[in-house]
């Protein structure tokens, strides 16, 4: 027993040292890249922002998720509607979603610290970065060095006090802990683009024709007399603590499919949560491409989901949705239930009673589904 105890302590200390090493390397990279950034930009004149002189914008979506990008679609749409050309710096993994679903004037592809874009002259009037989440900025700084711009809008941090000339008000999570991301992006428009009337702020998706044709054909194949209503259920999230257990997913599908003779249940992400299909009214989504899946939601009568990505897509389409959250919080004041809330009248949030006050939240896989079943009843789905 004593050997196991000491071995456990050694392994924990080894893990601690490993994390410290990673933090030190990141801090060193950040320091080096920031100094190179200052040297690179010292001959460039970075001015106070003037929205009248600005025509082209490089919007940083560096290291953001699909949900962030859906919410930001409203910002991109409003800027383009008011005559600005918006080019988006985006991870190459998300390029297809932008091309297929979010209208823009061009993508600048990145992979970690490398700009994979082949254009030699990346010159814009404004570099706009609304995000300030990661304590380390070495990847972003490296990308900023490779782009030329007259104006910069963002949030400086103590270790990098000269990254941005124009500072976003209340850009830290702690200062806006009770503010939704859409409201924050709206506040950027009010602060720097007074000529734009941003209210109401709406997400904007426009699916490509190929996705529309595929999903329309799939739905027509499932309908016979046009009376069917499709309830879409998603029990899988990128965060394992927000996933439903197979038994909970099975129970939800069985109850919803039995609600009336015209109801059919579409299940997303089935392969990652294997569960029993107990009747032929439960149908598995055949599409793997995210744009196809998002397009499929247009035919949904009601969405039940644990993934905020689909919550925001439902918001863009104004679909009624039951949104299951797990009370996740962050050390810097980030409250997931507020920052990524459904944020529209047709989105109903349901949360477990338990509170963990940590960055993991309640593990939904370990909970009984009673509170979800009660919410299904409230939505008249069972």
Coordinates of C-alpha atoms in Angstrom, one line a residue:
X1 CA 0.0 0.0 0.0
X2 CA 2.8 2.4 0.9
X3 CA 4.5 1.7 -2.5
X4 CA 1.3 2.5 -4.3
X5 CA 0.9 5.7 -2.3
X6 CA 4.4 6.9 -3.1
X7 CA 4.1 5.9 -6.7
X8 CA 0.8 7.9 -7.0
X9 CA 2.5 10.9 -5.4
X10 CA 5.4 10.7 -7.9
X11 CA 3.1 10.4 -10.9
X12 CA 1.1 13.4 -9.7
X13 CA 4.3 15.5 -9.2
X14 CA 5.5 14.4 -12.6
X15 CA 2.2 15.6 -14.1
X16 CA 2.5 18.9 -12.2
X17 CA 6.0 19.5 -13.5
X18 CA 4.9 18.7 -17.0
X19 CA 2.2 21.3 -16.8
X20 CA 4.7 23.8 -15.4
X21 CA 7.0 23.1 -18.3
X22 CA 4.3 23.7 -20.8
X23 CA 3.3 27.0 -19.2
X24 CA 6.9 28.2 -19.1
X25 CA 7.4 27.3 -22.8
X26 CA 4.2 29.1 -23.7
X27 CA 5.2 32.2 -21.7
X28 CA 8.6 32.2 -23.4
X29 CA 7.0 31.9 -26.9
X30 CA 4.6 34.7 -26.1
X31 CA 7.5 37.0 -24.9
X32 CA 9.6 36.3 -28.0
X33 CA 6.6 36.7 -30.4
X34 CA 5.5 39.9 -28.7
X35 CA 9.0 41.4 -29.1
X36 CA 9.1 40.4 -32.7
X37 CA 5.6 41.9 -33.2
X38 CA 6.8 45.2 -31.8
X39 CA 9.9 45.1 -34.1
X40 CA 7.7 44.2 -37.1
X41 CA 5.1 46.9 -36.5
X42 CA 7.4 49.8 -35.3
X43 CA 7.6 51.2 -38.9
X44 CA 3.8 50.9 -39.5
X45 CA 1.5 53.7 -38.4
X46 CA -1.4 52.1 -36.4
X47 CA -4.0 54.9 -36.0
X48 CA -7.0 55.7 -33.9
X49 CA -10.0 54.0 -35.6
X50 CA -12.1 56.0 -38.1
X51 CA -15.1 54.0 -39.4
X52 CA -15.4 56.3 -42.4
X53 CA -11.9 55.6 -43.7
X54 CA -12.2 51.8 -43.0
X55 CA -13.3 49.6 -46.0
X56 CA -11.8 46.2 -45.4
X57 CA -11.7 44.2 -42.2
X58 CA -9.7 41.2 -41.1
X59 CA -11.9 39.5 -38.4
X60 CA -10.0 37.1 -36.2
X61 CA -11.8 33.8 -35.5
X62 CA -8.6 32.3 -34.4
X63 CA -9.0 29.2 -32.1
X64 CA -12.8 29.7 -31.8
X65 CA -15.5 27.0 -32.0
X66 CA -18.4 26.6 -34.4
X67 CA -20.8 28.0 -31.8
X68 CA -18.7 31.3 -31.6
X69 CA -18.7 31.4 -35.4
X70 CA -22.5 31.1 -35.7
X71 CA -23.0 33.9 -33.2
X72 CA -20.4 36.0 -35.0
X73 CA -22.3 35.5 -38.2
X74 CA -24.6 38.4 -37.1
X75 CA -21.6 40.7 -36.7
X76 CA -20.2 39.7 -40.2
X77 CA -23.7 40.2 -41.8
X78 CA -24.2 43.7 -40.3
X79 CA -20.7 44.8 -41.3
X80 CA -21.2 43.6 -44.9
X81 CA -24.7 45.0 -45.1
X82 CA -23.2 48.4 -44.3
X83 CA -20.6 48.4 -47.0
X84 CA -17.6 46.8 -45.3
X85 CA -15.7 43.9 -46.8
X86 CA -15.1 41.3 -44.1
X87 CA -12.3 38.7 -44.5
X88 CA -12.2 36.1 -41.8
X89 CA -9.1 34.6 -40.2
X90 CA -10.2 31.0 -39.5
X91 CA -8.7 27.7 -38.7
X92 CA -8.5 25.6 -41.8
X93 CA -10.6 22.9 -40.1
X94 CA -13.6 25.3 -40.1
X95 CA -13.1 26.7 -43.5
X96 CA -15.7 24.5 -45.2
X97 CA -18.4 25.6 -42.6
X98 CA -17.7 29.3 -43.4
X99 CA -17.7 28.7 -47.1
X100 CA -21.0 26.7 -47.0
X101 CA -22.9 28.5 -44.3
X102 CA -21.6 32.0 -43.4
X103 CA -21.4 34.6 -46.2
X104 CA -18.1 36.5 -46.2
X105 CA -15.7 38.3 -48.6
X106 CA -12.8 35.8 -48.2
X107 CA -11.1 33.5 -45.8
X108 CA -7.6 33.7 -44.4
X109 CA -6.7 30.2 -43.4
X110 CA -4.5 29.4 -40.4
X111 CA -3.2 26.3 -38.7
X112 CA -2.0 27.1 -35.2
X113 CA 0.7 29.7 -35.7
X114 CA 1.0 29.3 -39.5
X115 CA -1.0 31.3 -42.1
X116 CA -1.7 28.7 -44.8
X117 CA -3.1 31.5 -47.1
X118 CA -1.0 31.7 -50.3
X119 CA -1.7 35.4 -50.9
X120 CA 1.5 37.5 -50.5
X121 CA -0.1 40.8 -49.7
X122 CA -2.4 40.5 -46.8
X123 CA -3.3 44.2 -46.3
X124 CA -6.5 45.4 -44.6
X125 CA -7.8 48.6 -43.1
X126 CA -8.7 47.0 -39.8
X127 CA -7.6 44.0 -37.7
X128 CA -10.5 43.1 -35.4
X129 CA -10.2 40.6 -32.6
X130 CA -13.2 40.4 -30.2
X131 CA -11.7 37.3 -28.3
X132 CA -9.7 37.4 -25.1
X133 CA -10.0 33.9 -23.6
X134 CA -6.6 32.3 -23.5
X135 CA -3.9 33.5 -21.1
X136 CA -1.3 32.9 -23.8
X137 CA -1.3 34.9 -27.0
X138 CA 1.8 33.7 -28.8
X139 CA -0.1 32.0 -31.7
X140 CA -2.3 35.0 -32.3
X141 CA 0.7 37.4 -32.1
X142 CA 2.5 35.3 -34.7
X143 CA -0.4 35.6 -37.1
X144 CA -0.8 39.4 -36.5
X145 CA 2.9 39.9 -37.5
X146 CA 2.1 38.6 -40.9
X147 CA -0.8 40.9 -41.7
X148 CA -0.6 44.6 -42.5
X149 CA -3.3 46.9 -41.2
X150 CA -4.0 50.6 -40.4
X151 CA -6.3 50.1 -37.4
X152 CA -6.4 47.4 -34.7
X153 CA -9.3 46.7 -32.3
X154 CA -9.0 44.2 -29.4
X155 CA -8.1 43.8 -25.8
X156 CA -4.6 44.3 -24.5
X157 CA -3.2 42.1 -21.7
X158 CA -0.5 43.1 -19.1
X159 CA 2.2 41.0 -20.8
X160 CA 1.3 42.5 -24.2
X161 CA 0.3 46.1 -23.6
X162 CA 0.7 47.3 -27.2
X163 CA -1.1 44.7 -29.2
X164 CA -4.1 46.9 -30.0
X165 CA -4.4 50.7 -30.6
X166 CA -8.2 50.8 -30.0
X167 CA -9.4 49.0 -26.9
X168 CA -12.7 47.2 -26.5
X169 CA -14.6 48.3 -23.4
X170 CA -15.2 45.5 -20.8
X171 CA -13.6 42.8 -22.9
X172 CA -12.7 40.4 -20.1
X173 CA -15.0 37.6 -18.9
X174 CA -14.9 38.8 -15.4
X175 CA -16.2 42.3 -16.4
X176 CA -19.0 40.8 -18.6
X177 CA -19.9 37.7 -16.7
X178 CA -23.6 38.4 -17.0
X179 CA -23.4 39.3 -20.7
X180 CA -24.2 37.0 -23.6
X181 CA -21.7 36.8 -26.4
X182 CA -24.1 38.3 -28.9
X183 CA -24.7 41.3 -26.6
X184 CA -20.9 41.8 -26.3
X185 CA -20.4 41.7 -30.1
X186 CA -23.3 44.2 -30.4
X187 CA -21.5 46.5 -27.9
X188 CA -18.4 46.5 -30.2
X189 CA -20.6 47.7 -33.0
X190 CA -22.0 50.5 -30.8
X191 CA -18.5 51.5 -29.6
X192 CA -16.6 51.6 -32.9
X193 CA -19.3 51.7 -35.6
X194 CA -21.9 54.2 -34.5
X195 CA -23.2 54.5 -38.0
X196 CA -24.5 50.8 -37.8
X197 CA -27.8 50.2 -36.1
X198 CA -27.3 46.7 -34.6
X199 CA -30.6 46.1 -32.9
X200 CA -31.9 43.5 -33.1
X201 CA -28.7 41.4 -33.4
X202 CA -29.5 38.2 -35.4
X203 CA -27.4 35.3 -36.4
X204 CA -27.2 34.8 -40.2
X205 CA -26.7 31.5 -42.0
X206 CA -27.1 30.8 -45.7
X207 CA -26.8 27.1 -46.7
X208 CA -25.4 26.2 -50.0
X209 CA -27.6 24.7 -52.7
X210 CA -26.0 21.3 -52.5
X211 CA -26.8 20.9 -48.9
X212 CA -30.4 22.1 -49.4
X213 CA -31.0 19.6 -52.2
X214 CA -29.6 16.7 -50.2
X215 CA -31.5 17.4 -47.0
X216 CA -34.7 18.2 -48.9
X217 CA -34.5 14.8 -50.7
X218 CA -33.9 13.0 -47.5
X219 CA -37.0 14.6 -45.8
X220 CA -39.2 14.0 -48.8
X221 CA -38.2 10.3 -48.6
X222 CA -39.4 10.1 -45.0
X223 CA -42.8 11.9 -45.5
X224 CA -45.9 10.3 -46.9
X225 CA -48.9 12.5 -46.4
X226 CA -47.2 15.7 -45.2
X227 CA -48.5 15.4 -41.6
X228 CA -45.3 14.2 -40.1
X229 CA -43.4 16.3 -37.6
X230 CA -39.7 15.8 -37.0
X231 CA -38.2 16.1 -33.5
X232 CA -34.4 16.2 -33.7
X233 CA -32.5 14.9 -30.7
X234 CA -28.8 15.4 -30.1
X235 CA -27.2 13.8 -27.1
X236 CA -23.6 14.3 -28.0
X237 CA -21.3 17.3 -27.3
X238 CA -17.6 18.1 -27.8
X239 CA -17.4 18.1 -24.0
X240 CA -17.9 14.7 -22.6
X241 CA -19.5 16.1 -19.4
X242 CA -22.3 17.5 -21.5
X243 CA -23.1 14.2 -23.3
X244 CA -26.2 12.1 -22.4
X245 CA -25.8 8.5 -21.4
X246 CA -27.1 5.9 -23.9
X247 CA -30.0 5.0 -21.6
X248 CA -31.1 8.6 -21.2
X249 CA -30.9 9.1 -25.0
X250 CA -32.9 5.9 -25.6
X251 CA -35.6 7.0 -23.0
X252 CA -36.0 10.4 -24.6
X253 CA -36.3 9.0 -28.1
X254 CA -38.9 6.3 -27.0
X255 CA -41.1 8.9 -25.1
X256 CA -41.0 11.5 -27.9
X257 CA -41.6 9.0 -30.7
X258 CA -44.7 7.6 -28.8
X259 CA -46.2 11.1 -28.3
X260 CA -48.5 10.8 -31.4
X261 CA -48.7 8.9 -34.6
X262 CA -47.2 11.7 -36.8
X263 CA -44.1 12.2 -34.7
X264 CA -40.7 11.0 -36.0
X265 CA -37.4 11.4 -34.2
X266 CA -34.2 12.3 -36.0
X267 CA -31.1 11.4 -34.0
X268 CA -27.9 13.3 -34.6
X269 CA -24.4 11.9 -33.9
X270 CA -25.7 8.4 -33.3
X271 CA -22.4 6.5 -33.8
X272 CA -20.7 8.1 -30.8
X273 CA -23.6 7.2 -28.4
X274 CA -24.7 3.6 -29.3
X275 CA -28.2 2.9 -28.0
X276 CA -31.1 0.7 -28.9
X277 CA -33.6 1.7 -31.6
X278 CA -36.9 0.4 -30.4
X279 CA -39.2 1.4 -33.2
X280 CA -39.2 2.5 -36.9
X281 CA -40.2 6.1 -36.0
X282 CA -36.6 6.7 -34.7
X283 CA -34.4 7.7 -37.7
X284 CA -30.7 8.1 -37.7
X285 CA -29.2 11.2 -39.3
X286 CA -27.2 10.0 -42.4
X287 CA -25.2 13.2 -42.9
X288 CA -21.6 13.7 -41.6
X289 CA -21.0 17.2 -43.0
X290 CA -21.9 19.9 -40.5
X291 CA -23.5 22.1 -43.1
X292 CA -25.7 19.3 -44.2
X293 CA -26.8 18.6 -40.6
X294 CA -27.4 22.3 -40.0
X295 CA -29.5 22.4 -43.2
X296 CA -31.5 19.4 -42.0
X297 CA -32.5 21.4 -38.9
X298 CA -34.7 23.6 -41.2
X299 CA -37.2 20.8 -41.3
X300 CA -37.3 20.3 -37.5
X301 CA -40.4 20.9 -35.5
X302 CA -38.5 20.9 -32.3
X303 CA -34.8 20.4 -31.4
X304 CA -33.6 18.7 -28.2
X305 CA -29.8 19.2 -27.8
X306 CA -26.9 19.3 -25.3
X307 CA -24.5 20.9 -27.8
X308 CA -24.5 24.8 -27.8
X309 CA -23.4 24.6 -31.5
X310 CA -26.8 23.3 -32.5
X311 CA -28.5 25.7 -30.0
X312 CA -27.0 28.7 -31.9
X313 CA -27.9 27.2 -35.3
X314 CA -31.5 26.7 -34.1
X315 CA -31.4 30.4 -33.0
X316 CA -30.3 31.4 -36.5
X317 CA -33.2 29.4 -38.0
X318 CA -35.6 30.4 -35.2
X319 CA -36.4 26.8 -34.4
X320 CA -38.1 25.8 -31.1
X321 CA -35.4 24.1 -29.0
X322 CA -35.0 22.5 -25.6
X323 CA -31.4 23.3 -24.7
X324 CA -29.8 21.1 -22.0
X325 CA -26.9 22.9 -20.2
X326 CA -24.7 21.5 -17.3
X327 CA -23.9 24.7 -15.2
X328 CA -20.3 24.9 -16.4
X329 CA -18.3 27.8 -15.1
X330 CA -14.7 29.1 -15.6
X331 CA -12.1 30.5 -13.2
X332 CA -12.1 33.8 -15.0
X333 CA -15.8 34.5 -14.3
X334 CA -17.0 32.7 -17.4
X335 CA -20.6 31.3 -16.9
X336 CA -21.5 29.0 -19.8
X337 CA -25.3 29.2 -19.1
X338 CA -25.2 33.0 -19.6
X339 CA -22.4 33.5 -22.2
X340 CA -23.7 30.8 -24.5
X341 CA -27.4 30.9 -23.6
X342 CA -30.0 30.2 -26.3
X343 CA -30.7 34.0 -26.4
X344 CA -34.0 33.8 -28.3
X345 CA -37.7 33.4 -27.4
X346 CA -38.1 29.9 -28.9
X347 CA -35.1 28.5 -27.0
X348 CA -35.8 27.0 -23.6
X349 CA -32.8 26.2 -21.3
X350 CA -33.0 23.4 -18.8
X351 CA -30.3 22.7 -16.2
X352 CA -29.8 20.1 -13.4
X353 CA -30.2 21.2 -9.8
X354 CA -26.6 20.3 -9.0
X355 CA -23.9 23.0 -9.1
X356 CA -20.2 22.2 -9.3
X357 CA -18.8 25.8 -9.8
X358 CA -15.9 24.5 -12.0
X359 CA -14.9 24.4 -15.6
X360 CA -16.3 20.9 -16.1
X361 CA -19.9 21.4 -14.9
X362 CA -22.2 18.6 -13.9
X363 CA -21.6 15.3 -15.7
X364 CA -24.9 14.7 -17.5
X365 CA -24.1 11.1 -18.2
X366 CA -24.4 10.3 -14.4
X367 CA -27.8 11.9 -13.9
X368 CA -31.3 10.4 -14.0
X369 CA -33.3 11.9 -16.9
X370 CA -36.3 13.0 -14.8
X371 CA -35.6 16.7 -15.1
X372 CA -35.2 16.4 -18.9
X373 CA -38.5 14.4 -19.1
X374 CA -40.3 17.1 -17.1
X375 CA -39.0 19.7 -19.6
X376 CA -40.2 17.6 -22.5
X377 CA -43.6 17.6 -21.0
X378 CA -43.5 21.3 -20.6
X379 CA -42.7 21.6 -24.3
X380 CA -45.6 19.3 -25.1
X381 CA -43.2 16.8 -26.7
X382 CA -44.5 13.8 -24.7

